[in-house]
C-alpha cells in the first residue's frame, strides 16, 4: 500500500492521457443528439475496468443508458466496497463562454491549480473523480494489495436524474450486495483543507408552461387587453418567495430538519471568507433566506431556483409580440426529512393555484431525490477520515453539501448500506458551468488516498 | 374613375401573382441574415413602381436599408398625396406554428375570407396593403384619371422601429413635400364594417439584462446563497404592474390623455362581442387594467408587455444551473401626450432602482415613437370616409388602434401634414403571428377604394 505514491509518479502521464481520452467523448445525457456518444463512453469505461484487472465486467442494459458493472472478488468473507460514479456529463451550454472546446481537453495552470488543471466538460463531474477509483483499484490489483472485494456501478443518467438506476438497483440486490458505497462526486473545501461530505440536499425538478392566447399576438392590437403569459409567469414565479426570501409554497417547510444551535455553531467554524466568496463570483452582495448564513443557505436550508426561462421573441432586434406560451425550468433543493415527491405535489398544487382565469398552467415533474446524511460515527466515515489524514496530514472537516446525488438515499433504502462521499474537486472547478476543470494534483491525490480507504475500512470491519 | 371595378376584374390574377412574387422574398429586417433579401425586395418595388407609370423612381440609400421613392407629378398646382408603406416584414418565428412556409405564399379559403386569403409573412403587414397603392396608381395613370400628384416613400425598417427614416425625412423635406400622407398599415373592424384608424399608440421598446455571478453556477452548491438573475428578473418585471394591473413606474401616467365620458361612450358603440373575442383567442377570460373595457385597454390606455424573456438552460431535459445572466425584451404602448423618450427614461430609472445590490442591471432602449391622433374634421379624413362610402356603401367608423406607426408623428413634425390611415386588413389576419394572411377580397377592395380617395381629396382641396 505504501508504494502508491511511487506508482502514481511512474504512471502519471498515462493516468492523465487516459482521462483526456474519456473527456473527448461528449456524453451529454440530457440531449438525445449525443446518444451514441453516451453509449461509446460506457464501452470505453468497460475496457478500462477490464484493463484495471476486474474479473467480471459487463455493460448492463436498462430502459435508458446502460450501467457499467465490474467486480473483483478476492474472498467472499471479506468486506465489499461498491464504487458508484457516472460517465454522463452536463450539457456544455452556453458553449460561447468556454475559452476552449468543452470536448477538446486542455491543461492550463490556474491560481488554485499551479500544477495545472484539465479543462473539459466532465473533467471533475464526474469522469475525473470516477476514474480516480478505476486507477486506485488498478494499483491495488497490480500490486496485490487489494485488501477486500470491490464492485463498480458506473451509470450514464446521473445528470438527468438517474431515471433508470432505481430500476437497475431494484433488480440486482444480490449483484450489488456490499458493506459500504464509495462515491467521489462532491468537492472538498480546499487543497490544504480536506473535507468529507456528510450531507446532501434532495431535489425536485419541474418544468412549467403558461398558455394564454392560442397564437402569438401583435402587442399593439392586443397589448393590455389579454393576459401576457410571460408577464403572468414572472408574477407567479416572483410570488414563490416572500420579502425575506422564504419560499411561500404552503407546507414547504413543515418537515425541514432544524439544526440545533450547537450544530450551527460547529458549521460556522469551517473556514469561510465572505469577501473571497463575493470576489470569486464578482458580486457586490450575497442574497438569500433571512436569518441564515451563506454556508447555511447553501447546505442545510431548502431553496427554489429557476434554472431556465423562455418565451416570446428572443432573437436579434425587436418583435412586438405577445407570446402564446411561456416556460420555465424550476428546481427545489431539499433538506433531510423533506420528501421530494410530496414537495413536488405541493409545488404543483400551489403553482397551478396561482394562475389567473385568463391563462392555463401545466406543471411537469422532471425528476427528484431525497436528501441524505452520513453519520460520522460510522466505520465508513472513520476509514475515509483516516485515509485523508494519511495523505493530506490533516483531519478532514465533515461538511454538508448543497448539492444532490438523489440515488444515495435510494442506495440506503435498496441496498441497506451507507454511502461515503470522498470528494477531491473544488467548488471553483466550475462543474455545470463553462470551463469546468479538475486539478491534476487533486486527480492524483484522489488516486493516492482511495487505496487507504480500502485498507482502513477492511481493518475497522474486523 | 368609375371603371376601376372592371379594371380590377380584368387584371385580378396579375395583381395577385405580382403580390405573391413580392411575398416570396423574406425581407426580415430584424435579422441581418436576411439582409440581401431586404435589398432585393427594395429593387423589386422599384421595378413595380416604374411599371405602374411613375416618372421618377429611385432607391435612396440611408445608413440602414434603403427607401424606395417614386413620383408622378401631373401639375405642381394640384395637391400631392404622399403614400407611405414598408417592404420589410416581421420575423416568421415561431416557424413551427406555420401551417405552410411563411415565404411560399398559398391561397386558402377561411371563414372570414370565403373568396380566399393569401397566407405568407407580410401578406397583410405591409406588402399586401402597400402594394394596393401601387396597383391603384397604376390604374389611374393607365386610364388617365390620376386627379393630382402622387409620391411614394416605401421603407425597409418599419419592423425595427424605422431606425433611419427620420434621417431620410429630415434630409428630404422638399422631395417629400405633400398635402396629405396616405398609409395602409392598419386594419378595419370587419368586411361589412369599414373603419378608419384615427389614433395610434406610441411605443417604447427596451431590452433589459440582469447579471448575477460572473459565470453559470451549480444550483446545488450555490442555490439559496447567491441572487439568481432569473428569479430577480421575474421579481422586477412582476413589480411593474400592481394588483389592478396599473403600471407602477413613477410618473408613467402623468401625461396620459384622459377621454371624456362622451368619448368613451362613443367608443363603446363600436360593434364588439367579448365572447367572440375570447373564443377567437381560446381564452377563458380577458385580463387588463381595472376600470377599463377591452377596447379601451387596447387603444386609449398605455400598456407594458414582455415580448421576450430568456435565461439559463432552455434545452431538452434538465440542467441544475444558476445562470449568470437573464434577459427580457419589454415594450410599452403609449397614448397621446406621453413622450416616448421621457417614458423610456422613466422606465430605465425605475427598473434600475428595482435591482438588489446582489445583481447589476442594464437597460438598453431599442426604439420608440409618439402616439398620434387624426382629426375627423380634416379634409383628408373626409375624403377617405367618402371613398369607403362609395365602395362599401357604408360610412366607416373612426377607430383608435392599439398599434403603433412611430413615424406618423414624425411626419407631422417634419413634413407638417396629416396622415390618413386607410386599413383594409382584419385583426384576425394574424399579422406578427404564424399564418399571417390577407383576404383577396380585401386586397382588391383596397385597390378599388384608394382611387376615390384621390378624387375626393382633390375635390375637397379646391
JSON list of C-alpha atoms in Angstrom, two decimals, chain A residues 141-340:
[
{"chain": "A", "resi": 141, "resn": "UNK", "atom": "CA", "xyz": [-4.74, -5.28, -8.08]},
{"chain": "A", "resi": 142, "resn": "UNK", "atom": "CA", "xyz": [-1.45, -4.93, -9.95]},
{"chain": "A", "resi": 143, "resn": "UNK", "atom": "CA", "xyz": [0.42, -4.67, -6.63]},
{"chain": "A", "resi": 144, "resn": "UNK", "atom": "CA", "xyz": [-1.52, -7.44, -4.91]},
{"chain": "A", "resi": 145, "resn": "UNK", "atom": "CA", "xyz": [-2.61, -5.18, -2.08]},
{"chain": "A", "resi": 146, "resn": "UNK", "atom": "CA", "xyz": [-6.37, -5.08, -2.64]},
{"chain": "A", "resi": 147, "resn": "UNK", "atom": "CA", "xyz": [-7.47, -5.80, 0.96]},
{"chain": "A", "resi": 148, "resn": "UNK", "atom": "CA", "xyz": [-11.15, -6.55, 0.23]},
{"chain": "A", "resi": 149, "resn": "UNK", "atom": "CA", "xyz": [-13.66, -7.05, -2.56]},
{"chain": "A", "resi": 150, "resn": "UNK", "atom": "CA", "xyz": [-14.64, -4.25, -4.90]},
{"chain": "A", "resi": 151, "resn": "UNK", "atom": "CA", "xyz": [-17.59, -3.68, -7.21]},
{"chain": "A", "resi": 152, "resn": "UNK", "atom": "CA", "xyz": [-18.18, -0.85, -9.69]},
{"chain": "A", "resi": 153, "resn": "UNK", "atom": "CA", "xyz": [-21.55, 0.55, -10.76]},
{"chain": "A", "resi": 154, "resn": "UNK", "atom": "CA", "xyz": [-20.98, 3.40, -13.22]},
{"chain": "A", "resi": 155, "resn": "UNK", "atom": "CA", "xyz": [-24.18, 4.88, -14.68]},
{"chain": "A", "resi": 156, "resn": "UNK", "atom": "CA", "xyz": [-24.96, 7.17, -17.61]},
{"chain": "A", "resi": 157, "resn": "UNK", "atom": "CA", "xyz": [-28.00, 9.10, -16.45]},
{"chain": "A", "resi": 158, "resn": "UNK", "atom": "CA", "xyz": [-26.93, 10.94, -13.30]},
{"chain": "A", "resi": 159, "resn": "UNK", "atom": "CA", "xyz": [-27.20, 14.36, -14.92]},
{"chain": "A", "resi": 160, "resn": "UNK", "atom": "CA", "xyz": [-30.80, 13.64, -15.91]},
{"chain": "A", "resi": 161, "resn": "UNK", "atom": "CA", "xyz": [-31.88, 12.38, -12.52]},
{"chain": "A", "resi": 162, "resn": "UNK", "atom": "CA", "xyz": [-30.71, 8.75, -12.73]},
{"chain": "A", "resi": 163, "resn": "UNK", "atom": "CA", "xyz": [-34.01, 7.94, -14.41]},
{"chain": "A", "resi": 164, "resn": "UNK", "atom": "CA", "xyz": [-33.36, 4.18, -14.59]},
{"chain": "A", "resi": 165, "resn": "UNK", "atom": "CA", "xyz": [-30.83, 3.48, -11.85]},
{"chain": "A", "resi": 166, "resn": "UNK", "atom": "CA", "xyz": [-33.61, 2.66, -9.37]},
{"chain": "A", "resi": 167, "resn": "UNK", "atom": "CA", "xyz": [-34.95, 0.17, -11.89]},
{"chain": "A", "resi": 168, "resn": "UNK", "atom": "CA", "xyz": [-31.46, -1.42, -12.11]},
{"chain": "A", "resi": 169, "resn": "UNK", "atom": "CA", "xyz": [-30.74, -1.47, -8.38]},
{"chain": "A", "resi": 170, "resn": "UNK", "atom": "CA", "xyz": [-34.12, -2.98, -7.50]},
{"chain": "A", "resi": 171, "resn": "UNK", "atom": "CA", "xyz": [-33.43, -5.85, -9.91]},
{"chain": "A", "resi": 172, "resn": "UNK", "atom": "CA", "xyz": [-29.83, -6.52, -8.78]},
{"chain": "A", "resi": 173, "resn": "UNK", "atom": "CA", "xyz": [-29.79, -6.62, -4.98]},
{"chain": "A", "resi": 174, "resn": "UNK", "atom": "CA", "xyz": [-27.50, -9.66, -4.85]},
{"chain": "A", "resi": 175, "resn": "UNK", "atom": "CA", "xyz": [-25.12, -8.48, -7.55]},
{"chain": "A", "resi": 176, "resn": "UNK", "atom": "CA", "xyz": [-24.75, -5.12, -5.83]},
{"chain": "A", "resi": 177, "resn": "UNK", "atom": "CA", "xyz": [-24.53, -6.51, -2.27]},
{"chain": "A", "resi": 178, "resn": "UNK", "atom": "CA", "xyz": [-21.88, -4.55, -0.38]},
{"chain": "A", "resi": 179, "resn": "UNK", "atom": "CA", "xyz": [-20.73, -3.27, 3.02]},
{"chain": "A", "resi": 180, "resn": "UNK", "atom": "CA", "xyz": [-20.18, 0.35, 2.05]},
{"chain": "A", "resi": 181, "resn": "UNK", "atom": "CA", "xyz": [-20.74, 2.51, -1.00]},
{"chain": "A", "resi": 182, "resn": "UNK", "atom": "CA", "xyz": [-17.94, 4.83, -2.05]},
{"chain": "A", "resi": 183, "resn": "UNK", "atom": "CA", "xyz": [-18.59, 7.87, -4.27]},
{"chain": "A", "resi": 184, "resn": "UNK", "atom": "CA", "xyz": [-16.42, 10.75, -5.46]},
{"chain": "A", "resi": 185, "resn": "UNK", "atom": "CA", "xyz": [-18.94, 13.18, -6.92]},
{"chain": "A", "resi": 186, "resn": "UNK", "atom": "CA", "xyz": [-18.62, 16.03, -4.42]},
{"chain": "A", "resi": 187, "resn": "UNK", "atom": "CA", "xyz": [-15.91, 18.54, -3.52]},
{"chain": "A", "resi": 188, "resn": "UNK", "atom": "CA", "xyz": [-13.63, 19.48, -0.65]},
{"chain": "A", "resi": 189, "resn": "UNK", "atom": "CA", "xyz": [-13.06, 22.89, 0.93]},
{"chain": "A", "resi": 190, "resn": "UNK", "atom": "CA", "xyz": [-9.52, 23.47, -0.37]},
{"chain": "A", "resi": 191, "resn": "UNK", "atom": "CA", "xyz": [-6.37, 21.57, -1.29]},
{"chain": "A", "resi": 192, "resn": "UNK", "atom": "CA", "xyz": [-4.99, 22.33, 2.17]},
{"chain": "A", "resi": 193, "resn": "UNK", "atom": "CA", "xyz": [-8.38, 21.81, 3.86]},
{"chain": "A", "resi": 194, "resn": "UNK", "atom": "CA", "xyz": [-9.71, 18.35, 3.09]},
{"chain": "A", "resi": 195, "resn": "UNK", "atom": "CA", "xyz": [-13.36, 17.70, 3.91]},
{"chain": "A", "resi": 196, "resn": "UNK", "atom": "CA", "xyz": [-15.83, 14.85, 3.67]},
{"chain": "A", "resi": 197, "resn": "UNK", "atom": "CA", "xyz": [-19.41, 15.49, 2.62]},
{"chain": "A", "resi": 198, "resn": "UNK", "atom": "CA", "xyz": [-21.74, 14.18, 5.31]},
{"chain": "A", "resi": 199, "resn": "UNK", "atom": "CA", "xyz": [-24.97, 15.61, 3.95]},
{"chain": "A", "resi": 200, "resn": "UNK", "atom": "CA", "xyz": [-26.61, 16.08, 0.57]},
{"chain": "A", "resi": 201, "resn": "UNK", "atom": "CA", "xyz": [-29.70, 18.06, -0.34]},
{"chain": "A", "resi": 202, "resn": "UNK", "atom": "CA", "xyz": [-32.64, 16.42, -2.03]},
{"chain": "A", "resi": 203, "resn": "UNK", "atom": "CA", "xyz": [-34.06, 17.70, -5.29]},
{"chain": "A", "resi": 204, "resn": "UNK", "atom": "CA", "xyz": [-37.36, 18.28, -7.02]},
{"chain": "A", "resi": 205, "resn": "UNK", "atom": "CA", "xyz": [-37.07, 19.46, -10.63]},
{"chain": "A", "resi": 206, "resn": "UNK", "atom": "CA", "xyz": [-40.14, 20.61, -12.53]},
{"chain": "A", "resi": 207, "resn": "UNK", "atom": "CA", "xyz": [-40.97, 22.33, -15.79]},
{"chain": "A", "resi": 208, "resn": "UNK", "atom": "CA", "xyz": [-43.86, 24.78, -16.03]},
{"chain": "A", "resi": 209, "resn": "UNK", "atom": "CA", "xyz": [-45.77, 26.08, -19.03]},
{"chain": "A", "resi": 210, "resn": "UNK", "atom": "CA", "xyz": [-48.18, 29.03, -19.02]},
{"chain": "A", "resi": 211, "resn": "UNK", "atom": "CA", "xyz": [-50.52, 29.33, -22.01]},
{"chain": "A", "resi": 212, "resn": "UNK", "atom": "CA", "xyz": [-52.52, 32.43, -22.84]},
{"chain": "A", "resi": 213, "resn": "UNK", "atom": "CA", "xyz": [-53.99, 33.12, -26.28]},
{"chain": "A", "resi": 214, "resn": "UNK", "atom": "CA", "xyz": [-53.99, 30.30, -28.83]},
{"chain": "A", "resi": 215, "resn": "UNK", "atom": "CA", "xyz": [-51.41, 32.08, -31.02]},
{"chain": "A", "resi": 216, "resn": "UNK", "atom": "CA", "xyz": [-48.76, 34.76, -30.78]},
{"chain": "A", "resi": 217, "resn": "UNK", "atom": "CA", "xyz": [-50.43, 38.16, -30.95]},
{"chain": "A", "resi": 218, "resn": "UNK", "atom": "CA", "xyz": [-49.49, 41.67, -32.07]},
{"chain": "A", "resi": 219, "resn": "UNK", "atom": "CA", "xyz": [-48.71, 43.51, -28.84]},
{"chain": "A", "resi": 220, "resn": "UNK", "atom": "CA", "xyz": [-50.17, 46.70, -30.25]},
{"chain": "A", "resi": 221, "resn": "UNK", "atom": "CA", "xyz": [-53.56, 45.31, -31.19]},
{"chain": "A", "resi": 222, "resn": "UNK", "atom": "CA", "xyz": [-53.92, 43.08, -28.12]},
{"chain": "A", "resi": 223, "resn": "UNK", "atom": "CA", "xyz": [-51.48, 44.57, -25.58]},
{"chain": "A", "resi": 224, "resn": "UNK", "atom": "CA", "xyz": [-53.22, 45.45, -22.34]},
{"chain": "A", "resi": 225, "resn": "UNK", "atom": "CA", "xyz": [-56.38, 43.52, -23.22]},
{"chain": "A", "resi": 226, "resn": "UNK", "atom": "CA", "xyz": [-55.25, 39.91, -22.87]},
{"chain": "A", "resi": 227, "resn": "UNK", "atom": "CA", "xyz": [-53.09, 38.14, -20.30]},
{"chain": "A", "resi": 228, "resn": "UNK", "atom": "CA", "xyz": [-49.46, 38.04, -21.46]},
{"chain": "A", "resi": 229, "resn": "UNK", "atom": "CA", "xyz": [-48.17, 34.57, -20.49]},
{"chain": "A", "resi": 230, "resn": "UNK", "atom": "CA", "xyz": [-44.67, 35.91, -19.84]},
{"chain": "A", "resi": 231, "resn": "UNK", "atom": "CA", "xyz": [-45.88, 38.69, -17.55]},
{"chain": "A", "resi": 232, "resn": "UNK", "atom": "CA", "xyz": [-48.11, 36.18, -15.75]},
{"chain": "A", "resi": 233, "resn": "UNK", "atom": "CA", "xyz": [-45.26, 33.66, -15.41]},
{"chain": "A", "resi": 234, "resn": "UNK", "atom": "CA", "xyz": [-43.00, 36.31, -13.87]},
{"chain": "A", "resi": 235, "resn": "UNK", "atom": "CA", "xyz": [-45.74, 37.21, -11.37]},
{"chain": "A", "resi": 236, "resn": "UNK", "atom": "CA", "xyz": [-46.24, 33.54, -10.47]},
{"chain": "A", "resi": 237, "resn": "UNK", "atom": "CA", "xyz": [-42.52, 32.84, -10.04]},
{"chain": "A", "resi": 238, "resn": "UNK", "atom": "CA", "xyz": [-41.89, 36.07, -8.14]},
{"chain": "A", "resi": 239, "resn": "UNK", "atom": "CA", "xyz": [-44.60, 35.14, -5.65]},
{"chain": "A", "resi": 240, "resn": "UNK", "atom": "CA", "xyz": [-42.80, 31.90, -4.75]},
{"chain": "A", "resi": 241, "resn": "UNK", "atom": "CA", "xyz": [-40.50, 33.87, -2.39]},
{"chain": "A", "resi": 242, "resn": "UNK", "atom": "CA", "xyz": [-41.62, 36.42, 0.19]},
{"chain": "A", "resi": 243, "resn": "UNK", "atom": "CA", "xyz": [-39.73, 39.59, 1.17]},
{"chain": "A", "resi": 244, "resn": "UNK", "atom": "CA", "xyz": [-37.47, 37.54, 3.48]},
{"chain": "A", "resi": 245, "resn": "UNK", "atom": "CA", "xyz": [-36.75, 35.05, 0.69]},
{"chain": "A", "resi": 246, "resn": "UNK", "atom": "CA", "xyz": [-38.75, 32.37, 2.45]},
{"chain": "A", "resi": 247, "resn": "UNK", "atom": "CA", "xyz": [-40.47, 30.03, 0.00]},
{"chain": "A", "resi": 248, "resn": "UNK", "atom": "CA", "xyz": [-44.23, 30.63, 0.04]},
{"chain": "A", "resi": 249, "resn": "UNK", "atom": "CA", "xyz": [-45.46, 27.18, -1.02]},
{"chain": "A", "resi": 250, "resn": "UNK", "atom": "CA", "xyz": [-47.86, 26.08, 1.77]},
{"chain": "A", "resi": 251, "resn": "UNK", "atom": "CA", "xyz": [-46.38, 23.17, 3.76]},
{"chain": "A", "resi": 252, "resn": "UNK", "atom": "CA", "xyz": [-42.95, 23.51, 2.12]},
{"chain": "A", "resi": 253, "resn": "UNK", "atom": "CA", "xyz": [-41.09, 23.85, 5.45]},
{"chain": "A", "resi": 254, "resn": "UNK", "atom": "CA", "xyz": [-43.27, 21.52, 7.52]},
{"chain": "A", "resi": 255, "resn": "UNK", "atom": "CA", "xyz": [-40.75, 18.66, 7.64]},
{"chain": "A", "resi": 256, "resn": "UNK", "atom": "CA", "xyz": [-37.50, 20.63, 7.38]},
{"chain": "A", "resi": 257, "resn": "UNK", "atom": "CA", "xyz": [-34.90, 19.36, 9.89]},
{"chain": "A", "resi": 258, "resn": "UNK", "atom": "CA", "xyz": [-33.99, 22.29, 12.16]},
{"chain": "A", "resi": 259, "resn": "UNK", "atom": "CA", "xyz": [-30.38, 22.13, 13.34]},
{"chain": "A", "resi": 260, "resn": "UNK", "atom": "CA", "xyz": [-29.52, 22.82, 16.98]},
{"chain": "A", "resi": 261, "resn": "UNK", "atom": "CA", "xyz": [-27.61, 25.95, 17.95]},
{"chain": "A", "resi": 262, "resn": "UNK", "atom": "CA", "xyz": [-24.64, 23.67, 18.67]},
{"chain": "A", "resi": 263, "resn": "UNK", "atom": "CA", "xyz": [-24.75, 22.12, 15.22]},
{"chain": "A", "resi": 264, "resn": "UNK", "atom": "CA", "xyz": [-24.99, 25.54, 13.57]},
{"chain": "A", "resi": 265, "resn": "UNK", "atom": "CA", "xyz": [-22.10, 26.78, 15.71]},
{"chain": "A", "resi": 266, "resn": "UNK", "atom": "CA", "xyz": [-19.99, 23.80, 14.64]},
{"chain": "A", "resi": 267, "resn": "UNK", "atom": "CA", "xyz": [-20.78, 24.51, 10.97]},
{"chain": "A", "resi": 268, "resn": "UNK", "atom": "CA", "xyz": [-19.80, 28.13, 11.43]},
{"chain": "A", "resi": 269, "resn": "UNK", "atom": "CA", "xyz": [-16.26, 27.00, 12.33]},
{"chain": "A", "resi": 270, "resn": "UNK", "atom": "CA", "xyz": [-15.50, 25.80, 8.82]},
{"chain": "A", "resi": 271, "resn": "UNK", "atom": "CA", "xyz": [-13.07, 28.29, 7.27]},
{"chain": "A", "resi": 272, "resn": "UNK", "atom": "CA", "xyz": [-15.03, 30.75, 5.10]},
{"chain": "A", "resi": 273, "resn": "UNK", "atom": "CA", "xyz": [-14.37, 34.27, 3.81]},
{"chain": "A", "resi": 274, "resn": "UNK", "atom": "CA", "xyz": [-17.47, 36.13, 2.61]},
{"chain": "A", "resi": 275, "resn": "UNK", "atom": "CA", "xyz": [-15.25, 38.64, 0.80]},
{"chain": "A", "resi": 276, "resn": "UNK", "atom": "CA", "xyz": [-13.35, 35.91, -1.02]},
{"chain": "A", "resi": 277, "resn": "UNK", "atom": "CA", "xyz": [-16.67, 34.28, -1.88]},
{"chain": "A", "resi": 278, "resn": "UNK", "atom": "CA", "xyz": [-18.08, 37.53, -3.30]},
{"chain": "A", "resi": 279, "resn": "UNK", "atom": "CA", "xyz": [-14.86, 38.32, -5.15]},
{"chain": "A", "resi": 280, "resn": "UNK", "atom": "CA", "xyz": [-14.73, 34.87, -6.73]},
{"chain": "A", "resi": 281, "resn": "UNK", "atom": "CA", "xyz": [-18.22, 35.42, -8.16]},
{"chain": "A", "resi": 282, "resn": "UNK", "atom": "CA", "xyz": [-17.73, 39.15, -8.76]},
{"chain": "A", "resi": 283, "resn": "UNK", "atom": "CA", "xyz": [-20.90, 40.05, -6.87]},
{"chain": "A", "resi": 284, "resn": "UNK", "atom": "CA", "xyz": [-21.41, 43.09, -4.63]},
{"chain": "A", "resi": 285, "resn": "UNK", "atom": "CA", "xyz": [-23.53, 41.16, -2.17]},
{"chain": "A", "resi": 286, "resn": "UNK", "atom": "CA", "xyz": [-24.89, 37.73, -1.37]},
{"chain": "A", "resi": 287, "resn": "UNK", "atom": "CA", "xyz": [-28.63, 37.13, -1.38]},
{"chain": "A", "resi": 288, "resn": "UNK", "atom": "CA", "xyz": [-30.78, 34.57, 0.36]},
{"chain": "A", "resi": 289, "resn": "UNK", "atom": "CA", "xyz": [-33.08, 33.49, 3.14]},
{"chain": "A", "resi": 290, "resn": "UNK", "atom": "CA", "xyz": [-33.23, 35.91, 6.05]},
{"chain": "A", "resi": 291, "resn": "UNK", "atom": "CA", "xyz": [-31.78, 34.59, 9.31]},
{"chain": "A", "resi": 292, "resn": "UNK", "atom": "CA", "xyz": [-29.23, 32.18, 7.83]},
{"chain": "A", "resi": 293, "resn": "UNK", "atom": "CA", "xyz": [-25.56, 32.45, 6.89]},
{"chain": "A", "resi": 294, "resn": "UNK", "atom": "CA", "xyz": [-24.29, 31.83, 3.35]},
{"chain": "A", "resi": 295, "resn": "UNK", "atom": "CA", "xyz": [-22.99, 28.38, 4.30]},
{"chain": "A", "resi": 296, "resn": "UNK", "atom": "CA", "xyz": [-26.32, 27.53, 5.91]},
{"chain": "A", "resi": 297, "resn": "UNK", "atom": "CA", "xyz": [-28.29, 28.83, 2.93]},
{"chain": "A", "resi": 298, "resn": "UNK", "atom": "CA", "xyz": [-26.48, 26.52, 0.54]},
{"chain": "A", "resi": 299, "resn": "UNK", "atom": "CA", "xyz": [-26.44, 23.41, 2.69]},
{"chain": "A", "resi": 300, "resn": "UNK", "atom": "CA", "xyz": [-28.98, 23.00, 5.48]},
{"chain": "A", "resi": 301, "resn": "UNK", "atom": "CA", "xyz": [-31.79, 25.13, 4.01]},
{"chain": "A", "resi": 302, "resn": "UNK", "atom": "CA", "xyz": [-34.11, 24.23, 1.12]},
{"chain": "A", "resi": 303, "resn": "UNK", "atom": "CA", "xyz": [-34.17, 26.52, -1.92]},
{"chain": "A", "resi": 304, "resn": "UNK", "atom": "CA", "xyz": [-36.14, 27.24, -5.07]},
{"chain": "A", "resi": 305, "resn": "UNK", "atom": "CA", "xyz": [-34.28, 28.37, -8.20]},
{"chain": "A", "resi": 306, "resn": "UNK", "atom": "CA", "xyz": [-35.35, 28.99, -11.76]},
{"chain": "A", "resi": 307, "resn": "UNK", "atom": "CA", "xyz": [-32.79, 27.11, -13.88]},
{"chain": "A", "resi": 308, "resn": "UNK", "atom": "CA", "xyz": [-34.16, 28.29, -17.20]},
{"chain": "A", "resi": 309, "resn": "UNK", "atom": "CA", "xyz": [-36.88, 30.56, -18.57]},
{"chain": "A", "resi": 310, "resn": "UNK", "atom": "CA", "xyz": [-38.01, 31.27, -22.12]},
{"chain": "A", "resi": 311, "resn": "UNK", "atom": "CA", "xyz": [-40.88, 32.72, -24.09]},
{"chain": "A", "resi": 312, "resn": "UNK", "atom": "CA", "xyz": [-41.68, 35.14, -26.91]},
{"chain": "A", "resi": 313, "resn": "UNK", "atom": "CA", "xyz": [-39.13, 36.60, -29.29]},
{"chain": "A", "resi": 314, "resn": "UNK", "atom": "CA", "xyz": [-35.54, 36.07, -28.15]},
{"chain": "A", "resi": 315, "resn": "UNK", "atom": "CA", "xyz": [-33.77, 36.67, -31.44]},
{"chain": "A", "resi": 316, "resn": "UNK", "atom": "CA", "xyz": [-31.85, 39.67, -32.67]},
{"chain": "A", "resi": 317, "resn": "UNK", "atom": "CA", "xyz": [-33.64, 43.01, -32.73]},
{"chain": "A", "resi": 318, "resn": "UNK", "atom": "CA", "xyz": [-37.20, 43.68, -31.66]},
{"chain": "A", "resi": 319, "resn": "UNK", "atom": "CA", "xyz": [-40.53, 41.93, -32.24]},
{"chain": "A", "resi": 320, "resn": "UNK", "atom": "CA", "xyz": [-43.72, 43.42, -30.79]},
{"chain": "A", "resi": 321, "resn": "UNK", "atom": "CA", "xyz": [-45.40, 40.16, -29.95]},
{"chain": "A", "resi": 322, "resn": "UNK", "atom": "CA", "xyz": [-47.44, 38.70, -27.12]},
{"chain": "A", "resi": 323, "resn": "UNK", "atom": "CA", "xyz": [-46.37, 35.07, -26.94]},
{"chain": "A", "resi": 324, "resn": "UNK", "atom": "CA", "xyz": [-48.93, 32.31, -26.70]},
{"chain": "A", "resi": 325, "resn": "UNK", "atom": "CA", "xyz": [-46.77, 30.38, -24.21]},
{"chain": "A", "resi": 326, "resn": "UNK", "atom": "CA", "xyz": [-44.06, 30.98, -21.61]},
{"chain": "A", "resi": 327, "resn": "UNK", "atom": "CA", "xyz": [-41.91, 28.29, -19.96]},
{"chain": "A", "resi": 328, "resn": "UNK", "atom": "CA", "xyz": [-39.58, 27.81, -17.01]},
{"chain": "A", "resi": 329, "resn": "UNK", "atom": "CA", "xyz": [-37.49, 25.02, -15.52]},
{"chain": "A", "resi": 330, "resn": "UNK", "atom": "CA", "xyz": [-37.56, 25.23, -11.73]},
{"chain": "A", "resi": 331, "resn": "UNK", "atom": "CA", "xyz": [-35.65, 23.15, -9.18]},
{"chain": "A", "resi": 332, "resn": "UNK", "atom": "CA", "xyz": [-36.00, 22.95, -5.43]},
{"chain": "A", "resi": 333, "resn": "UNK", "atom": "CA", "xyz": [-33.11, 21.75, -3.26]},
{"chain": "A", "resi": 334, "resn": "UNK", "atom": "CA", "xyz": [-34.47, 19.87, -0.27]},
{"chain": "A", "resi": 335, "resn": "UNK", "atom": "CA", "xyz": [-33.05, 19.03, 3.16]},
{"chain": "A", "resi": 336, "resn": "UNK", "atom": "CA", "xyz": [-33.40, 15.98, 5.41]},
{"chain": "A", "resi": 337, "resn": "UNK", "atom": "CA", "xyz": [-36.96, 14.90, 6.17]},
{"chain": "A", "resi": 338, "resn": "UNK", "atom": "CA", "xyz": [-38.49, 16.74, 3.19]},
{"chain": "A", "resi": 339, "resn": "UNK", "atom": "CA", "xyz": [-39.92, 14.12, 0.81]},
{"chain": "A", "resi": 340, "resn": "UNK", "atom": "CA", "xyz": [-39.24, 15.12, -2.79]}
]
